[in-house]
């Protein structure tokens, strides 16, 4: 990542803010150590389709302007802007900690999601290989997983994904909100291009992994991209599709709006107006019942467009379930343990 000017919105948890006489210094990638003793995060949100997630990293070098995880960096005393993009917190013991979690008597093989927060296959993973280490643990224990990523680095791990698909369950989705390369470069500056993500879907399909496409976020005012994304993903081999409306919690809103106004100055005002129209006049409404879909006429229109095109293309298939005894087993036990509980 090339150096660029550091900028973060005010941190609501900080006691003081730094002011620079001549502007902030360039932002460069910095790795910070996370000494946590747990690697599994529990999700209790009723609108999220998984209970457990694992991610060896906090912060993300993809630098997507709309990333809903940006405020998590503020809890660490950093900023939600370029700090989130360039100050990456690393859990170097992630595979070891995941193995310890699976060895606990109470673990019965529930599905584990990769990239529930930031992208577990972001560029630094090519060097550190922590996500691959966690996949190796899941393969050894036959633990079901789901994956969401923008990264073509996932192709490196096709062998493990195929192994898990044979012995357990793997759900893989590629996040692709835009086909327009200029729009993607403006709002997802360091993520792989849309064309490269379509090639990733092709590789996953050829590997027999039944990939899905996740149109996230669908941005009000830029939602003309939705039908194009679905058609291109289906042609590449995607078998199902899902979507999430743009979410701008906390400090995500100023980061997104600043980047949007710089990239699309003529469209920015209309986009932000429509964003607020889908959130009852606010930049964001975090109610579980509506935060992923929004409210009002425009949000309903986006939902209808997605549903119509997904149905036409055969992408409206439900996620495959996992019934009966769980394939999970601890190495050396010689048997299956527990039942998979998807609730």
C-alpha positions as CSV (number, residue, x, y, z in Angstrom):
1,X,0.0,0.0,0.0
2,X,1.4,3.4,-1.0
3,X,1.8,6.0,1.8
4,X,-1.1,8.4,2.0
5,X,-2.2,11.2,4.3
6,X,-3.5,9.9,7.6
7,X,-7.1,10.9,8.5
8,X,-9.5,9.6,11.1
9,X,-12.9,10.9,12.3
10,X,-12.9,11.9,16.0
11,X,-12.8,8.9,18.3
12,X,-15.7,9.1,20.7
13,X,-13.7,7.0,23.3
14,X,-10.6,9.1,23.2
15,X,-9.9,11.7,26.0
16,X,-8.0,14.0,23.6
17,X,-7.5,14.5,19.8
18,X,-4.1,15.2,18.1
19,X,-3.9,18.3,15.9
20,X,-1.1,18.6,13.3
21,X,0.4,22.0,12.5
22,X,1.3,21.0,8.9
23,X,-1.2,18.1,8.3
24,X,-0.9,14.5,9.4
25,X,2.1,12.4,8.4
26,X,1.7,9.7,5.7
27,X,-0.1,6.5,6.8
28,X,2.0,3.4,6.5
29,X,1.3,-0.2,7.4
30,X,2.0,-1.1,11.0
31,X,1.5,-4.5,12.6
32,X,0.4,-4.5,16.2
33,X,0.4,-7.6,18.4
34,X,-2.8,-8.9,20.0
35,X,-2.1,-11.1,23.0
36,X,-5.7,-12.2,23.5
37,X,-6.3,-15.7,24.9
38,X,-9.4,-16.3,22.8
39,X,-9.9,-16.4,19.1
40,X,-13.5,-17.4,18.8
41,X,-16.0,-14.4,18.9
42,X,-19.6,-15.2,19.9
43,X,-22.4,-13.4,18.0
44,X,-25.7,-13.0,19.7
45,X,-27.3,-10.8,17.0
46,X,-30.5,-12.4,15.7
47,X,-30.0,-11.2,12.2
48,X,-26.6,-12.8,11.6
49,X,-26.6,-16.4,10.3
50,X,-23.8,-17.7,12.5
51,X,-22.9,-17.8,16.2
52,X,-19.2,-18.1,16.1
53,X,-16.5,-16.4,14.1
54,X,-12.7,-16.4,13.9
55,X,-10.4,-13.7,12.5
56,X,-6.7,-13.5,13.1
57,X,-6.7,-9.8,12.2
58,X,-8.4,-6.5,13.3
59,X,-8.3,-3.7,10.8
60,X,-8.1,-4.4,7.1
61,X,-5.7,-3.3,4.3
62,X,-8.5,-3.4,1.7
63,X,-9.5,0.0,3.1
64,X,-13.2,-0.2,2.0
65,X,-14.8,3.1,2.8
66,X,-18.1,1.5,3.9
67,X,-16.7,-1.2,6.2
68,X,-19.0,-1.6,9.2
69,X,-16.1,-2.9,11.4
70,X,-14.3,0.4,11.4
71,X,-15.5,1.5,14.9
72,X,-13.9,-1.5,16.5
73,X,-10.5,0.2,16.1
74,X,-11.8,3.0,18.2
75,X,-12.2,0.6,21.1
76,X,-8.4,0.0,20.8
77,X,-7.6,3.7,21.1
78,X,-7.1,4.1,17.4
79,X,-9.0,5.8,14.6
80,X,-11.7,4.5,12.3
81,X,-10.2,6.0,9.2
82,X,-6.7,5.4,7.9
83,X,-5.8,3.8,11.3
84,X,-8.2,1.0,10.5
85,X,-6.7,0.6,7.0
86,X,-3.0,0.6,8.1
87,X,-2.7,-0.3,11.7
88,X,-3.4,-4.0,11.6
89,X,-3.7,-5.9,14.9
90,X,-2.4,-9.5,14.5
91,X,-3.3,-12.6,16.6
92,X,-0.2,-14.7,15.9
93,X,-1.5,-17.5,18.2
94,X,-4.8,-17.8,16.4
95,X,-4.4,-21.4,15.1
96,X,-3.1,-22.5,18.5
97,X,-6.0,-20.8,20.3
98,X,-8.6,-22.3,17.9
99,X,-7.3,-25.8,18.5
100,X,-7.6,-25.2,22.3
101,X,-11.2,-24.0,21.8
102,X,-12.1,-27.1,19.8
103,X,-10.5,-29.3,22.5
104,X,-12.8,-27.9,25.2
105,X,-15.4,-30.5,26.3
106,X,-18.3,-28.1,25.6
107,X,-17.4,-27.6,21.9
108,X,-19.7,-29.7,19.7
109,X,-18.7,-28.6,16.3
110,X,-20.9,-25.6,15.5
111,X,-20.2,-23.7,12.3
112,X,-17.4,-21.1,12.5
113,X,-17.4,-18.1,10.2
114,X,-14.2,-16.6,8.7
115,X,-14.3,-12.8,8.1
116,X,-17.2,-12.0,10.3
117,X,-15.4,-8.7,11.0
118,X,-12.4,-7.9,8.7
119,X,-11.2,-9.9,5.8
120,X,-9.3,-12.9,7.0
121,X,-7.5,-13.1,3.6
122,X,-6.3,-9.5,3.4
123,X,-2.8,-9.0,1.9
124,X,-0.8,-9.5,5.1
125,X,-2.2,-13.1,5.3
126,X,0.0,-14.0,2.3
127,X,3.0,-13.6,4.6
128,X,1.7,-14.6,8.0
129,X,-0.6,-17.5,7.0
130,X,-2.6,-17.3,10.2
131,X,-5.9,-17.8,8.5
132,X,-4.6,-20.9,6.7
133,X,-3.4,-22.2,10.0
134,X,-6.9,-21.8,11.4
135,X,-8.3,-23.6,8.3
136,X,-5.9,-26.5,8.9
137,X,-7.3,-26.8,12.5
138,X,-10.9,-26.8,11.1
139,X,-9.9,-29.5,8.6
140,X,-8.2,-31.7,11.3
141,X,-11.4,-31.5,13.5
142,X,-13.9,-31.6,10.6
143,X,-15.5,-28.5,11.9
144,X,-18.0,-26.8,9.5
145,X,-17.1,-23.3,8.3
146,X,-18.5,-20.4,6.3
147,X,-16.3,-18.0,4.4
148,X,-16.9,-14.4,3.1
149,X,-14.0,-12.7,1.4
150,X,-13.0,-10.2,-1.4
151,X,-9.6,-11.7,-1.7
152,X,-8.2,-13.8,-4.5
153,X,-5.7,-15.2,-1.9
154,X,-8.5,-17.6,-1.0
155,X,-7.3,-19.6,-4.1
156,X,-4.2,-20.6,-2.2
157,X,-6.4,-22.5,0.3
158,X,-8.5,-24.4,-2.2
159,X,-6.9,-27.7,-1.0
160,X,-8.2,-27.2,2.6
161,X,-11.6,-26.0,1.5
162,X,-12.0,-29.1,-0.7
163,X,-10.9,-31.3,2.2
164,X,-13.4,-29.7,4.5
165,X,-16.1,-30.0,1.8
166,X,-15.5,-33.7,1.7
167,X,-15.5,-34.3,5.4
168,X,-17.8,-31.6,6.8
169,X,-19.4,-28.5,5.3
170,X,-18.1,-25.4,3.6
171,X,-20.1,-22.3,2.6
172,X,-18.1,-19.8,0.5
173,X,-19.3,-16.4,-0.7
174,X,-17.4,-13.7,-2.5
175,X,-18.2,-10.2,-1.6
176,X,-18.8,-8.1,-4.8
177,X,-20.9,-4.9,-4.5
178,X,-19.8,-3.3,-7.8
179,X,-18.8,-4.2,-11.4
180,X,-17.6,-0.7,-12.3
181,X,-13.8,-0.8,-11.8
182,X,-13.5,2.9,-11.2
183,X,-16.2,2.9,-8.5
184,X,-14.6,-0.1,-6.8
185,X,-11.2,1.5,-6.8
186,X,-12.6,4.7,-5.3
187,X,-14.5,2.9,-2.5
188,X,-12.5,-0.3,-2.1
189,X,-9.0,1.0,-3.0
190,X,-6.9,-2.0,-2.0
191,X,-9.3,-4.8,-2.6
192,X,-9.0,-7.0,-5.7
193,X,-10.8,-5.7,-8.8
194,X,-14.3,-6.9,-9.6
195,X,-12.9,-8.8,-12.6
196,X,-10.4,-10.6,-10.3
197,X,-13.2,-11.5,-7.9
198,X,-15.3,-12.9,-10.7
199,X,-12.3,-15.1,-11.6
200,X,-12.2,-16.2,-8.0
201,X,-15.8,-17.3,-8.3
202,X,-14.9,-19.3,-11.4
203,X,-12.1,-21.0,-9.6
204,X,-14.3,-21.9,-6.6
205,X,-16.9,-23.3,-9.0
206,X,-14.4,-25.4,-10.9
207,X,-13.2,-26.7,-7.5
208,X,-16.7,-28.0,-6.7
209,X,-17.2,-25.5,-3.8
210,X,-20.6,-24.1,-5.0
211,X,-19.8,-20.4,-4.4
212,X,-22.2,-17.7,-3.6
213,X,-22.0,-14.0,-4.2
214,X,-22.7,-11.4,-1.5
215,X,-23.8,-8.0,-2.8
216,X,-22.7,-6.0,0.2
217,X,-23.2,-3.2,0.5
218,X,-26.0,-2.3,-1.9
219,X,-25.6,1.5,-1.9
220,X,-28.7,3.6,-2.4
221,X,-28.3,5.7,-5.5
222,X,-25.6,3.3,-6.8
223,X,-27.8,0.2,-6.7
224,X,-27.9,0.0,-10.5
225,X,-24.9,-2.2,-10.0
226,X,-27.0,-4.9,-8.3
227,X,-28.4,-6.6,-11.5
228,X,-25.1,-6.4,-13.3
229,X,-23.3,-8.0,-10.4
230,X,-25.8,-10.8,-10.1
231,X,-25.6,-11.6,-13.9
232,X,-21.8,-11.6,-14.0
233,X,-21.5,-13.7,-10.8
234,X,-24.0,-16.2,-12.2
235,X,-22.1,-16.5,-15.5
236,X,-18.9,-17.0,-13.4
237,X,-20.5,-19.9,-11.6
238,X,-22.1,-18.5,-8.5
239,X,-25.0,-20.7,-7.3
240,X,-26.7,-18.4,-4.8
241,X,-26.8,-14.7,-3.8
242,X,-27.4,-12.5,-0.8
243,X,-27.4,-8.8,-0.2
244,X,-27.0,-6.3,2.6
245,X,-28.0,-2.6,2.4
246,X,-25.2,-0.1,3.2
247,X,-24.6,0.2,6.9
248,X,-22.9,3.3,8.3
249,X,-22.7,2.8,12.1
250,X,-20.8,5.5,14.1
251,X,-17.6,6.7,12.5
252,X,-18.2,4.8,9.3
253,X,-20.5,7.5,8.1
254,X,-17.9,10.4,7.9
255,X,-15.3,8.0,6.4
256,X,-17.7,6.9,3.7
257,X,-19.1,10.3,3.0
258,X,-15.6,11.9,2.7
259,X,-14.5,9.1,0.2
260,X,-17.7,9.3,-1.7
261,X,-17.6,13.1,-2.1
262,X,-14.0,12.9,-3.4
263,X,-14.8,10.1,-5.8
264,X,-18.3,11.1,-7.0
265,X,-18.8,14.8,-6.2
266,X,-21.9,15.2,-8.4
267,X,-23.6,12.1,-7.1
268,X,-22.6,12.2,-3.4
269,X,-25.4,14.5,-2.2
270,X,-28.1,12.3,-3.8
271,X,-26.5,9.1,-2.4
272,X,-26.4,10.4,1.1
273,X,-30.0,11.7,0.8
274,X,-31.2,8.2,-0.2
275,X,-29.1,6.6,2.5
276,X,-31.0,8.7,5.1
277,X,-34.3,7.9,3.3
278,X,-33.7,4.2,3.9
279,X,-32.8,4.8,7.6
280,X,-35.7,7.0,8.6
281,X,-33.8,10.3,8.2
282,X,-30.6,9.1,9.9
283,X,-27.3,7.9,8.6
284,X,-27.8,4.6,10.4
285,X,-30.4,2.7,12.4
286,X,-29.0,-0.3,14.2
287,X,-32.3,-2.1,15.0
288,X,-31.8,-5.8,14.4
289,X,-35.1,-6.0,12.5
290,X,-34.1,-3.5,9.8
291,X,-30.4,-2.8,9.9
292,X,-29.5,-5.2,7.0
293,X,-32.4,-4.1,4.8
294,X,-33.4,-0.6,5.7
295,X,-37.0,0.8,5.7
296,X,-39.1,2.9,3.3
297,X,-39.9,2.9,-0.4
298,X,-36.4,3.1,-1.7
299,X,-35.1,0.2,0.5
300,X,-38.1,-1.8,-0.7
301,X,-37.3,-1.1,-4.3
302,X,-33.7,-2.3,-3.8
303,X,-35.0,-5.5,-2.2
304,X,-37.5,-6.1,-5.1
305,X,-34.8,-5.5,-7.8
306,X,-32.5,-8.0,-6.0
307,X,-35.2,-10.6,-5.6
308,X,-36.4,-10.3,-9.2
309,X,-33.0,-10.7,-10.7
310,X,-31.8,-13.4,-8.3
311,X,-34.9,-15.4,-9.1
312,X,-34.5,-14.9,-12.8
313,X,-30.9,-16.1,-12.7
314,X,-31.6,-19.0,-10.3
315,X,-29.5,-17.5,-7.5
316,X,-32.4,-17.5,-5.0
317,X,-31.4,-20.9,-3.6
318,X,-31.3,-21.3,0.2
319,X,-28.1,-22.2,1.9
320,X,-27.6,-26.0,2.2
321,X,-28.2,-27.3,5.7
322,X,-26.3,-29.7,7.8
323,X,-28.5,-32.3,9.3
324,X,-27.9,-35.3,11.5
325,X,-24.8,-36.1,13.5
326,X,-22.1,-33.5,13.3
327,X,-18.9,-34.5,11.3
328,X,-16.9,-32.8,14.0
329,X,-14.4,-35.0,15.8
330,X,-11.3,-34.4,17.9
331,X,-8.2,-36.0,16.3
332,X,-7.5,-39.4,17.9
333,X,-11.0,-39.9,19.3
334,X,-12.1,-42.1,16.4
335,X,-15.7,-40.9,16.5
336,X,-18.2,-38.1,16.0
337,X,-19.1,-35.8,18.8
338,X,-22.4,-34.1,19.5
339,X,-25.1,-32.7,17.1
340,X,-24.7,-29.6,15.0
341,X,-27.1,-26.9,16.2
342,X,-27.7,-24.3,13.5
343,X,-29.9,-22.1,15.8
